[in-house]
Coordinates of C-alpha atoms in Angstrom, one line a residue:
Chain A
M199 CA -5.3 -17.8 26.5
R200 CA -7.5 -17.8 29.6
Q201 CA -11.2 -18.7 29.2
P202 CA -12.8 -15.3 29.7
R203 CA -10.3 -13.7 27.4
A204 CA -10.7 -16.5 24.9
D205 CA -14.5 -15.9 25.0
E206 CA -14.0 -12.2 24.5
Y207 CA -11.8 -12.8 21.5
A208 CA -14.2 -15.3 20.0
Q209 CA -17.1 -12.8 20.4
F210 CA -15.0 -10.0 18.9
A211 CA -13.9 -12.2 15.9
A212 CA -17.4 -13.3 15.2
A213 CA -18.7 -9.7 15.3
R214 CA -15.9 -8.3 13.0
A215 CA -15.3 -11.1 10.6
G216 CA -18.0 -10.1 8.2
H217 CA -16.9 -6.5 7.9
L218 CA -13.2 -7.5 7.7
Y219 CA -14.1 -9.9 4.9
R220 CA -16.0 -7.2 2.9
S221 CA -13.0 -4.9 3.3
A222 CA -10.7 -7.6 2.2
C223 CA -12.8 -8.3 -0.9
L224 CA -12.5 -4.6 -1.9
L225 CA -8.7 -4.5 -1.1
T226 CA -8.2 -7.5 -3.3
A227 CA -10.6 -6.2 -6.0
G228 CA -13.0 -9.1 -5.6
D229 CA -10.6 -12.0 -5.1
T230 CA -12.7 -13.8 -2.5
H231 CA -10.2 -16.6 -1.9
L232 CA -7.4 -14.3 -1.1
A233 CA -9.8 -12.1 1.0
E234 CA -10.6 -15.2 3.1
D235 CA -7.0 -15.9 3.5
L236 CA -6.1 -12.3 4.6
V237 CA -9.0 -12.2 7.1
Q238 CA -7.9 -15.4 8.7
E239 CA -4.3 -14.2 8.9
A240 CA -5.5 -10.9 10.4
L241 CA -7.7 -12.7 12.9
G242 CA -4.7 -15.0 13.8
R243 CA -2.5 -12.0 14.5
I244 CA -5.2 -10.4 16.6
Y245 CA -5.5 -13.6 18.6
V246 CA -1.8 -13.6 19.4
R247 CA -2.0 -10.0 20.7
W248 CA -5.5 -10.0 22.1
G249 CA -4.4 -9.1 25.6
R250 CA -3.2 -5.8 24.3
I251 CA -5.7 -5.2 21.6
S252 CA -8.7 -5.7 23.9
R253 CA -7.4 -2.8 26.0
V254 CA -7.2 -0.2 23.2
D255 CA -9.9 2.3 22.6
N256 CA -11.1 0.9 19.3
P257 CA -10.3 -2.8 18.8
A258 CA -12.4 -2.8 15.6
G259 CA -10.2 0.0 14.1
Y260 CA -7.1 -1.9 15.1
A261 CA -8.4 -5.0 13.5
Q262 CA -8.9 -3.1 10.2
T263 CA -5.4 -1.8 10.6
V264 CA -4.0 -5.3 11.0
L265 CA -6.0 -6.5 7.9
T266 CA -4.7 -3.6 5.8
R267 CA -1.1 -4.3 6.8
V268 CA -1.5 -8.1 6.2
F269 CA -2.7 -7.2 2.7
L270 CA 0.2 -4.8 2.0
A271 CA 2.7 -7.3 3.3
H272 CA 1.1 -10.0 1.1
Q273 CA 1.5 -7.7 -1.9
R274 CA 5.2 -7.2 -1.1
R275 CA 5.8 -10.9 -0.6
R276 CA 3.5 -12.6 -3.0
S277 CA 5.0 -15.5 -5.0
S278 CA 4.5 -15.9 -8.7
T279 CA 1.3 -18.0 -8.3
E280 CA -0.2 -15.6 -5.8
R281 CA 0.6 -12.8 -8.2
A282 CA -1.4 -14.5 -10.8
T283 CA -4.4 -14.5 -8.4
D284 CA -4.0 -10.7 -8.2
T285 CA -3.6 -10.1 -11.8
I286 CA -6.6 -12.0 -12.9
P287 CA -8.9 -11.8 -9.9
D288 CA -11.8 -14.2 -9.6
R289 CA -14.2 -11.3 -9.4
A290 CA -16.7 -13.5 -8.0
A291 CA -20.1 -11.9 -8.4
P292 CA -21.2 -10.4 -5.1
D293 CA -24.2 -12.3 -3.9
G294 CA -27.7 -11.2 -4.7
G295 CA -26.9 -8.6 -7.4
H296 CA -29.0 -8.5 -10.5
G297 CA -29.8 -5.2 -12.1
D298 CA -26.6 -3.3 -11.5
L299 CA -24.3 -6.3 -11.2
P300 CA -22.2 -5.3 -14.2
L301 CA -21.5 -1.9 -12.6
R302 CA -20.3 -3.5 -9.5
L303 CA -18.0 -5.7 -11.5
T304 CA -16.8 -2.6 -13.4
L305 CA -16.0 -1.0 -10.1
L306 CA -14.1 -4.1 -8.9
Q307 CA -12.2 -4.3 -12.2
A308 CA -11.3 -0.6 -12.0
L309 CA -10.0 -1.2 -8.4
A310 CA -8.0 -4.1 -9.8
R311 CA -6.2 -1.7 -12.1
L312 CA -4.9 0.5 -9.4
P313 CA -1.6 -0.3 -7.7
A314 CA -2.2 -2.0 -4.4
K315 CA -1.2 0.9 -2.2
D316 CA -3.5 3.3 -4.2
R317 CA -6.3 0.8 -3.9
T318 CA -5.7 0.6 -0.2
V319 CA -6.0 4.4 0.1
V320 CA -9.3 4.4 -1.7
V321 CA -10.7 1.6 0.5
L322 CA -9.6 3.2 3.7
R323 CA -10.8 6.7 2.7
Y324 CA -14.0 5.9 0.9
W325 CA -15.1 2.6 2.4
E326 CA -13.8 2.9 5.9
D327 CA -14.3 6.7 5.9
R328 CA -10.9 7.4 7.4
S329 CA -9.2 10.7 7.3
V330 CA -5.9 11.3 5.4
E331 CA -4.0 11.3 8.7
E332 CA -5.7 8.1 9.9
T333 CA -5.0 6.4 6.5
A334 CA -1.4 7.5 6.8
D335 CA -1.2 5.9 10.3
V336 CA -2.7 2.7 9.1
M337 CA -0.3 2.5 6.1
N338 CA 2.8 3.6 8.0
A339 CA 3.1 6.4 5.5
S340 CA 3.1 10.2 5.6
S341 CA -0.1 12.1 5.0
A342 CA 1.6 13.8 2.0
A343 CA 2.1 10.3 0.4
V344 CA -1.5 9.4 1.1
R345 CA -2.7 12.6 -0.5
T346 CA -0.6 11.9 -3.6
R347 CA -1.9 8.4 -3.9
S348 CA -5.5 9.5 -3.3
T349 CA -5.4 12.2 -6.0
R350 CA -3.8 9.8 -8.4
A351 CA -6.3 7.0 -7.6
L352 CA -9.3 9.2 -7.9
G353 CA -8.1 10.5 -11.2
R354 CA -7.6 7.0 -12.5
L355 CA -11.0 5.9 -11.2
R356 CA -12.7 8.9 -12.8
E357 CA -11.1 7.9 -16.0
L358 CA -12.1 4.2 -15.7
L359 CA -15.6 4.6 -14.3
G360 CA -16.6 8.1 -15.4
E361 CA -20.2 8.1 -16.5
E362 CA -21.0 4.7 -15.3
L363 CA -20.4 5.6 -11.7
G364 CA -22.5 8.7 -12.3
E365 CA -25.5 6.6 -13.4
Y366 CA -24.8 4.1 -10.7
A367 CA -25.2 5.8 -7.5
T368 CA -28.2 8.0 -8.0
P369 CA -30.0 7.7 -4.7
Chain B
M1356 CA -15.9 36.1 1.4
P1357 CA -16.5 32.6 2.4
V1358 CA -17.0 30.1 -0.3
E1359 CA -19.4 27.2 0.4
H1360 CA -18.9 24.0 -1.3
D1361 CA -20.5 20.5 -1.4
P1362 CA -18.4 17.4 -1.1
D1363 CA -17.1 16.1 -4.4
P1364 CA -20.0 14.3 -6.1
F1365 CA -17.6 11.7 -7.5
E1366 CA -16.1 10.9 -4.1
T1367 CA -19.6 10.7 -2.6
R1368 CA -20.7 8.3 -5.4
L1369 CA -17.6 6.3 -5.1
G1370 CA -18.3 5.9 -1.4
H1371 CA -21.8 4.7 -2.1
A1372 CA -20.6 2.4 -4.9
L1373 CA -17.9 0.8 -2.6
R1374 CA -20.4 0.3 0.2
D1375 CA -22.9 -1.3 -2.2
A1376 CA -20.3 -3.5 -3.8
G1377 CA -18.7 -4.4 -0.4
D1378 CA -22.0 -5.2 1.2
R1379 CA -22.9 -7.8 -1.4
F1380 CA -20.0 -10.0 -0.4
T1381 CA -21.2 -12.5 2.2
A1382 CA -18.8 -14.2 4.4
D1383 CA -18.8 -17.7 6.0
R1384 CA -18.1 -16.1 9.4
A1385 CA -17.7 -19.3 11.3
A1386 CA -15.1 -20.5 8.8
L1387 CA -13.2 -17.2 9.1
V1388 CA -13.3 -17.2 12.9
D1389 CA -12.2 -20.9 13.1
G1390 CA -9.4 -20.3 10.5
G1391 CA -8.2 -17.2 12.4
L1392 CA -8.2 -19.1 15.7
A1393 CA -6.2 -21.9 14.2
R1394 CA -3.6 -19.5 12.7
G1395 CA -3.4 -17.5 15.9
R1396 CA -2.6 -20.7 17.8
R1397 CA 0.0 -21.7 15.3
Q1398 CA 1.6 -18.3 15.4
R1399 CA 1.7 -18.3 19.1
L1400 CA 3.4 -21.7 19.1
R1401 CA 5.9 -20.5 16.4
R1402 CA 6.6 -17.4 18.4
R1403 CA 7.3 -19.4 21.6
T1404 CA 9.5 -21.8 19.7
A1405 CA 11.4 -18.9 18.1
V1406 CA 12.0 -17.2 21.5
L1407 CA 13.1 -20.4 23.1
G1408 CA 15.4 -21.2 20.3
G1409 CA 16.8 -17.6 20.1
V1410 CA 15.7 -17.3 16.5
A1411 CA 13.4 -14.7 15.1
G1412 CA 11.1 -16.6 12.8
V1413 CA 11.1 -15.4 9.2
A1414 CA 7.4 -15.8 8.9
L1415 CA 6.9 -13.4 11.8
A1416 CA 9.5 -10.8 11.0
G1417 CA 8.0 -9.6 7.8
V1418 CA 4.6 -8.3 8.8
G1419 CA 5.2 -8.4 12.5
G1420 CA 5.1 -4.7 12.7
A1421 CA 1.4 -4.8 12.0
L1422 CA 0.3 -3.7 15.3
L1423 CA 2.0 -1.5 17.8
T1424 CA 5.5 -0.7 16.6
P1425 CA 7.4 -2.0 13.6
W1426 CA 10.0 -3.6 15.9
D1427 CA 7.5 -5.1 18.3
D1428 CA 7.5 -8.5 16.9
G1429 CA 9.8 -11.4 16.0
G1430 CA 12.4 -10.6 18.6
A1431 CA 14.1 -8.0 16.3
S1432 CA 15.6 -5.0 18.0
R1433 CA 14.5 -1.5 17.2
P1434 CA 16.4 -0.2 14.2
G1435 CA 19.1 2.4 14.9
T1436 CA 18.5 6.0 13.8
S1437 CA 20.5 7.5 11.0
G1438 CA 24.1 8.4 11.7
R1439 CA 23.9 7.0 15.2
P1440 CA 25.7 3.8 16.4
S1441 CA 22.9 1.4 17.3
A1442 CA 24.6 0.8 20.7
Q1443 CA 23.8 4.4 21.7
A1444 CA 20.6 5.0 23.7
P1445 CA 17.7 5.8 21.3
V1446 CA 16.5 9.4 21.0
A1447 CA 13.3 9.9 23.0
P1448 CA 10.3 9.9 20.7
V1449 CA 8.9 13.3 19.9
T1450 CA 5.7 14.3 21.6
G1451 CA 2.8 16.1 20.2
H1452 CA 3.4 18.9 22.6
E1453 CA 6.9 19.4 21.4
L1454 CA 5.7 19.5 17.8
I1455 CA 3.1 22.2 18.5
E1456 CA 5.5 24.2 20.6
S1457 CA 8.2 24.2 17.9
L1458 CA 5.6 25.1 15.2
E1459 CA 4.2 28.0 17.2
K1460 CA 7.6 29.4 17.8
M1461 CA 8.3 29.6 14.1
L1462 CA 5.1 31.3 13.1
P1463 CA 4.9 35.1 12.5
E1464 CA 2.8 37.2 14.8
G1465 CA -0.8 36.2 15.0
E1466 CA -3.3 34.1 16.9
V1467 CA -2.9 30.4 17.2
S1468 CA -5.8 28.1 18.0
G1469 CA -7.2 24.5 17.4
Q1470 CA -3.9 22.9 18.3
E1471 CA -3.9 19.2 17.6
A1472 CA -1.0 16.8 17.4
K1473 CA 0.1 13.2 17.5
G1474 CA 3.7 12.5 18.4
G1475 CA 5.9 9.4 18.0
A1476 CA 5.5 9.0 21.7
D1477 CA 1.8 8.4 21.0
G1478 CA 2.7 5.6 18.6
A1479 CA 2.3 7.6 15.4
P1480 CA 4.7 6.4 12.7
A1481 CA 4.3 9.8 11.0
P1482 CA 3.8 12.4 13.7
Y1483 CA 2.1 15.7 12.9
A1484 CA 0.9 18.9 14.5
R1485 CA -2.0 21.0 13.2
V1486 CA -2.9 24.5 14.2
V1487 CA -5.2 27.2 13.0
F1488 CA -3.2 30.4 12.5
D1489 CA -4.7 33.9 12.0
D1490 CA -2.4 36.8 11.3
G1491 CA -5.4 39.1 11.2
E1492 CA -6.2 38.4 7.5
G1493 CA -8.2 35.2 8.1
A1494 CA -7.9 31.8 9.8
A1495 CA -5.6 29.3 8.0
G1496 CA -4.9 25.7 8.8
I1497 CA -1.2 24.8 9.0
V1498 CA 0.2 21.3 9.4
V1499 CA 3.7 20.1 10.0
G1500 CA 4.5 16.4 9.7
L1501 CA 7.5 14.1 9.9
D1502 CA 8.4 10.7 8.9
R1503 CA 11.3 8.6 7.7
I1504 CA 11.7 7.5 4.1
A1505 CA 14.5 5.9 2.2
F1506 CA 16.5 8.7 0.4
G1507 CA 16.7 7.8 -3.3
G1508 CA 13.8 5.4 -3.0
Q1509 CA 10.5 5.4 -4.9
H1510 CA 8.6 7.1 -2.1
A1511 CA 11.2 9.8 -1.7
R1512 CA 11.1 10.5 -5.4
Q1513 CA 7.3 10.7 -5.5
T1514 CA 7.5 13.1 -2.5
V1515 CA 9.9 15.6 -4.0
D1516 CA 9.0 15.4 -7.7
C1517 CA 6.6 17.9 -9.0
P1518 CA 3.3 16.3 -10.1
D1519 CA 2.2 16.2 -13.7
R1520 CA -0.2 19.1 -14.3
T1521 CA -2.7 16.8 -16.1
L1522 CA -3.0 14.8 -12.9
V1523 CA -2.7 17.4 -10.2
R1524 CA -3.9 21.0 -10.9
H1525 CA -1.5 23.5 -9.5
D1526 CA -0.2 27.0 -10.0
A1527 CA 3.5 26.5 -9.3
C1528 CA 5.9 23.8 -8.2
V1529 CA 9.6 23.8 -7.9
S1530 CA 11.8 20.9 -6.9
T1531 CA 15.4 21.8 -5.9
E1532 CA 18.5 20.4 -4.3
L1533 CA 19.8 22.2 -1.3
P1534 CA 23.6 22.6 -0.6
D1535 CA 23.5 19.8 2.0
G1536 CA 22.1 17.4 -0.6
S1537 CA 18.5 17.5 0.7
L1538 CA 15.7 17.7 -1.8
L1539 CA 13.0 20.3 -1.4
K1540 CA 9.7 20.6 -3.2
L1541 CA 7.7 23.8 -2.9
F1542 CA 4.2 23.4 -4.2
Q1543 CA 1.2 25.8 -4.7
G1544 CA -2.0 24.0 -5.6
Y1545 CA -5.4 23.2 -4.4
V1546 CA -7.1 20.9 -2.0
Y1547 CA -9.5 19.8 -4.8
A1548 CA -7.9 18.9 -8.1
D1549 CA -11.1 19.7 -10.1
G1550 CA -11.3 23.3 -8.9
R1551 CA -14.8 23.0 -7.4
A1552 CA -13.6 24.9 -4.3
K1553 CA -11.0 27.6 -4.1
T1554 CA -9.2 26.2 -1.1
K1555 CA -5.5 26.5 -1.8
L1556 CA -3.0 24.1 -0.5
W1557 CA 0.6 25.3 -0.4
S1558 CA 3.2 22.9 0.8
A1559 CA 6.9 22.3 1.3
D1560 CA 8.4 18.8 1.4
L1561 CA 12.0 18.3 2.5
V1562 CA 13.8 14.9 2.2
T1563 CA 17.3 14.8 3.6
P1564 CA 20.1 12.3 2.6
A1565 CA 19.7 10.8 6.1
G1566 CA 16.1 9.9 5.2
Q1567 CA 14.3 12.5 7.3
H1568 CA 11.1 13.8 5.7
V1569 CA 9.6 17.0 6.9
F1570 CA 6.5 18.6 5.3
V1571 CA 4.4 21.7 5.9
N1572 CA 1.0 22.3 4.4
E1573 CA -0.9 25.6 4.7
L1574 CA -4.4 26.5 3.5
N1575 CA -6.4 29.6 2.9
A1576 CA -9.1 28.1 5.1
A1577 CA -9.1 26.8 8.6
A1578 CA -9.5 23.2 7.4
E1579 CA -9.3 21.2 4.2
K1580 CA -12.9 20.1 3.9
D1581 CA -16.2 21.7 5.0
S1582 CA -14.4 24.9 5.9
P1583 CA -14.9 28.2 4.0
V1584 CA -12.1 30.0 2.3
T1585 CA -11.1 32.9 4.6
R1586 CA -8.4 34.7 2.6
P1587 CA -7.1 34.9 -1.0
E1588 CA -3.9 33.0 -0.2
P1589 CA -2.4 31.0 2.7
P1590 CA -0.5 33.1 5.2
L1591 CA 3.1 32.0 4.9
S1592 CA 5.1 33.1 1.9
T1593 CA 7.1 30.5 -0.1
D1594 CA 10.3 31.9 1.5
R1595 CA 8.9 31.5 5.0
L1596 CA 7.6 28.1 4.2
K1597 CA 11.0 27.0 3.0
K1598 CA 12.6 28.3 6.3
L1599 CA 10.0 26.6 8.4
V1600 CA 10.4 23.2 6.7
A1601 CA 14.2 23.4 6.7
A1602 CA 14.5 24.3 10.5
P1603 CA 17.0 21.8 12.1
V1604 CA 14.6 21.1 15.0
W1605 CA 12.4 18.9 12.8
R1606 CA 15.3 16.7 11.6
G1607 CA 16.1 16.0 15.2
Y1608 CA 12.5 15.0 15.9
A1609 CA 12.5 12.8 12.7
D1610 CA 15.6 11.0 14.1
S1611 CA 13.5 9.8 16.9
L1612 CA 11.3 7.8 14.5
P1613 CA 12.0 4.3 13.4
E1614 CA 13.1 3.8 9.8
D1615 CA 10.1 2.8 7.8
P1616 CA 10.5 -0.9 7.3
V1617 CA 8.1 -0.9 4.3
E1618 CA 10.1 1.7 2.4
A1619 CA 13.5 0.3 3.5
A1620 CA 12.5 -3.1 2.1
E1621 CA 11.3 -1.6 -1.1
P1622 CA 13.5 -2.0 -4.1
P1623 CA 15.1 1.1 -5.6
A1624 CA 13.0 0.9 -8.7
E1625 CA 10.9 -1.8 -10.3
P1626 CA 11.4 -2.3 -14.0
S1627 CA 8.4 -1.4 -16.2
V1628 CA 6.1 -4.1 -17.5
D1629 CA 7.0 -3.2 -21.0
S1630 CA 10.7 -3.6 -20.5
V1631 CA 10.3 -6.9 -18.6
L1632 CA 8.1 -8.2 -21.4
D1633 CA 10.6 -7.2 -24.1
T1634 CA 13.3 -9.2 -22.3
F1635 CA 10.9 -12.1 -21.8
A1636 CA 9.8 -12.1 -25.5
A1637 CA 13.5 -12.1 -26.6
L1638 CA 14.1 -15.3 -24.7
L1639 CA 11.2 -17.3 -26.4
P1640 CA 11.8 -20.0 -29.0
R1641 CA 11.5 -18.7 -32.5
K1642 CA 8.5 -20.7 -33.5
V1643 CA 6.4 -19.3 -30.8
K1644 CA 4.2 -16.3 -31.6
V1645 CA 3.1 -13.7 -29.0
V1646 CA -0.6 -13.1 -29.5
E1647 CA -1.3 -10.9 -26.4
R1648 CA 0.8 -8.8 -24.1
G1649 CA 0.0 -7.6 -20.6
E1650 CA -0.2 -3.9 -20.0
D1651 CA -0.4 -3.7 -16.2
Y1652 CA 1.2 -7.0 -15.5
S1653 CA 4.0 -8.9 -17.1
F1654 CA 2.2 -11.7 -18.9
L1655 CA 2.1 -12.9 -22.5
V1656 CA -0.3 -15.2 -24.3
L1657 CA 1.7 -17.4 -26.7
D1658 CA 0.8 -19.7 -29.6
D1659 CA 3.1 -22.3 -31.1
G1660 CA 0.5 -23.6 -33.5
G1661 CA -0.8 -26.2 -31.0
G1662 CA -3.1 -23.9 -28.9
R1663 CA -2.7 -20.7 -26.9
G1664 CA -1.0 -20.6 -23.5
Y1665 CA -0.6 -18.0 -20.8
V1666 CA 2.9 -17.3 -19.5
Q1667 CA 4.0 -14.8 -16.9
V1668 CA 7.2 -13.6 -15.4
D1669 CA 7.9 -11.7 -12.1
V1670 CA 11.1 -9.9 -11.4
Q1671 CA 11.5 -8.9 -7.7
H1672 CA 14.2 -7.5 -5.5
N1673 CA 15.1 -8.1 -1.8
M1674 CA 13.4 -11.5 -1.6
G1675 CA 16.3 -13.1 0.2
D1676 CA 14.5 -13.0 3.5
V1677 CA 11.8 -15.4 2.3
A1678 CA 14.2 -17.9 0.7
G1679 CA 13.3 -20.5 3.3
E1680 CA 9.6 -20.2 2.5
L1681 CA 10.0 -20.3 -1.3
F1682 CA 12.8 -22.8 -1.7
G1683 CA 12.2 -25.8 0.5
E1684 CA 12.9 -29.5 -0.1
G1685 CA 13.8 -30.4 -3.6
S1686 CA 15.3 -27.1 -4.4
E1687 CA 18.6 -26.9 -6.2
T1688 CA 21.6 -24.7 -5.4
L1689 CA 23.7 -23.7 -8.4
P1690 CA 27.5 -23.2 -8.1
D1691 CA 27.0 -19.4 -7.9
G1692 CA 24.6 -19.9 -5.0
T1693 CA 21.4 -19.3 -7.0
L1694 CA 18.5 -21.3 -5.7
V1695 CA 16.1 -22.9 -8.3
N1696 CA 13.0 -25.0 -8.0
F1697 CA 10.3 -26.3 -10.2
R1698 CA 6.6 -26.5 -9.2
E1699 CA 3.7 -28.0 -10.9
N1700 CA 0.1 -27.5 -10.0
G1701 CA -3.3 -27.1 -11.4
G1702 CA -3.3 -23.3 -11.5
D1703 CA -5.0 -21.0 -9.0
K1704 CA -8.6 -21.2 -10.2
G1705 CA -9.5 -24.9 -9.8
V1706 CA -10.1 -25.2 -13.6
P1707 CA -10.3 -29.0 -14.4
G1708 CA -7.4 -30.2 -16.4
A1709 CA -5.3 -27.0 -15.9
V1710 CA -1.6 -27.5 -15.6
M1711 CA 0.8 -24.8 -14.5
W1712 CA 4.5 -25.1 -14.5
T1713 CA 6.7 -22.6 -12.5
V1714 CA 10.4 -22.2 -12.3
D1715 CA 11.4 -20.0 -9.4
S1716 CA 15.0 -18.6 -9.0
L1717 CA 16.6 -16.5 -6.4
R1718 CA 20.1 -15.0 -6.7
T1719 CA 22.3 -14.6 -3.7
D1720 CA 21.5 -10.8 -3.6
G1721 CA 17.8 -11.5 -3.2
F1722 CA 17.0 -10.9 -6.9
R1723 CA 14.2 -13.3 -7.9
V1724 CA 12.9 -14.3 -11.3
V1725 CA 9.8 -16.5 -11.5
V1726 CA 8.4 -17.8 -14.7
S1727 CA 5.1 -19.7 -15.0
A1728 CA 3.3 -21.2 -18.0
L1729 CA -0.2 -22.5 -18.2
N1730 CA -1.9 -24.9 -20.7
A1731 CA -4.7 -22.4 -21.3
P1732 CA -4.9 -18.8 -22.6
T1733 CA -6.1 -17.4 -19.3
Q1734 CA -6.3 -18.7 -15.8
H1735 CA -10.1 -19.1 -16.1
D1736 CA -10.4 -20.8 -19.5
A1737 CA -10.5 -24.5 -20.0
P1738 CA -7.2 -25.9 -21.1
S1739 CA -6.5 -25.5 -24.8
R1740 CA -3.7 -28.1 -24.9
T1741 CA -2.3 -30.8 -22.7
A1742 CA 0.9 -29.1 -21.7
P1743 CA 2.0 -25.4 -21.4
V1744 CA 3.5 -23.8 -24.5
L1745 CA 6.9 -23.6 -22.8
G1746 CA 8.6 -26.8 -21.6
K1747 CA 10.2 -27.2 -18.2
E1748 CA 13.7 -26.9 -19.6
R1749 CA 12.9 -23.7 -21.5
L1750 CA 11.3 -22.2 -18.4
R1751 CA 14.4 -22.9 -16.5
K1752 CA 16.6 -21.4 -19.2
I1753 CA 14.4 -18.3 -19.2
A1754 CA 14.4 -17.9 -15.4
L1755 CA 18.2 -18.3 -15.2
S1756 CA 19.1 -16.2 -18.2
P1757 CA 21.7 -13.5 -17.6
E1758 CA 19.5 -11.1 -19.6
W1759 CA 17.6 -10.4 -16.3
D1760 CA 20.8 -9.1 -14.7
R1761 CA 20.1 -5.7 -16.1
Y1762 CA 17.3 -5.3 -13.6
R1763 CA 19.4 -6.3 -10.6

């Protein structure tokens, strides 16, 4: 990579790494080690294609897409030991939480109980604020499939979080 | 009369809760950036090596589609479309304009506005066209979309099966098979499952044996959200919806899309956790007691009188393409071609004294059974014994048992 482009990439990666990591933490339901691994893999893939990515309208959105697909690919290919990481996530306490920490953990635990693709739909739609069509694009799925997953995931989260989430997010 | 509605309070709260939870995770950004750079350089090197050697690297092929097109990476050629010899020139990808034009032609008399579309030519894996249609009774959003899914696969089944009423509120749903073998679902329900707004969503989903998926959604409002109800029902009758979704033009357009590599790689059906655990439990030594059983994941906690131990099993299909990654040096090949290896490590959580034994096995058809045992009741707990409850030989016997063949 030529120097100006390499600098541009480094700047982009530094600016987006934090957000990508937070997204990855939600996608993995709090497995911070796996989240780090996924972000590094995504940034690696972005590096390889930086020439093209830097020219798209929204490189940040592209980066998120890459991260999501790296996560989904990981889910498909995980080995037994990686599976164990998913099944019993670290659920490392997010830094700095005190009063409502248990509720955050409850949320992460509820996310962990969703199938990976359903969790991905929730993260893209409610954390990334993507529309159904955009979510479908990112996941290489149809919007009908995203809608089905979304309905199912929200139903399950309502069931798992119910009142707790109600108390949680009063402004 | 228009019906105003607020966004779903639960969805709003969920958004807040996710943001709050997400924002508390702090990253070591420098480490992430450095790690990403190192991986990128390695990938670039592997890629060059693969191209020079004329070999598509396994590691790149799997998730290579991450970016622009699914066949963009790893040197793999674009998959052929259904029923066409791959040597033939590929069909030109459908454009958004073509989709809108075709949709408008099939609508009854009325005014069409708000056209919006994304075609395969724009890089969309699942192209769609959206219009607002008004036959004089009120504006209604109509969307037609296409993609490719594996006929008979899990995704296809979820698409054409009517949902459970306890999960998705709806007035009617019929799933039928058409004379050409295609499956059709006609659904009359609501945008919001909890009934807080009266926006109706009627849809038709068609999946053909060639794996073309066409769907049409119509509303009794101009848009799904933040848009008032304009009429009692969506404008197209079920009959018209059926004709619209089954029009041959869509199938031709769907043929211009690549097969979905994700779905194509998905196994036909994964066995349930319960069933896997029943098989697993039947292969355990008699003196061992099962004290806990996984519900969402296939694990057991065992006790042989000498302390509790966690064991888990994974049954996976289509894993042949990663054989090279999983079965490296020290792996054994059995006479029937099955690959086996044994791994020992300290578990995944860095617990001092933890010992995890794993036997991994891969049949020639890509069917994989992996069994692991830990010397603690969970991955987080301190070891409760020196060695896992199941010995290495027993793990091997379990992984290679013909009992698993029922899931192949």
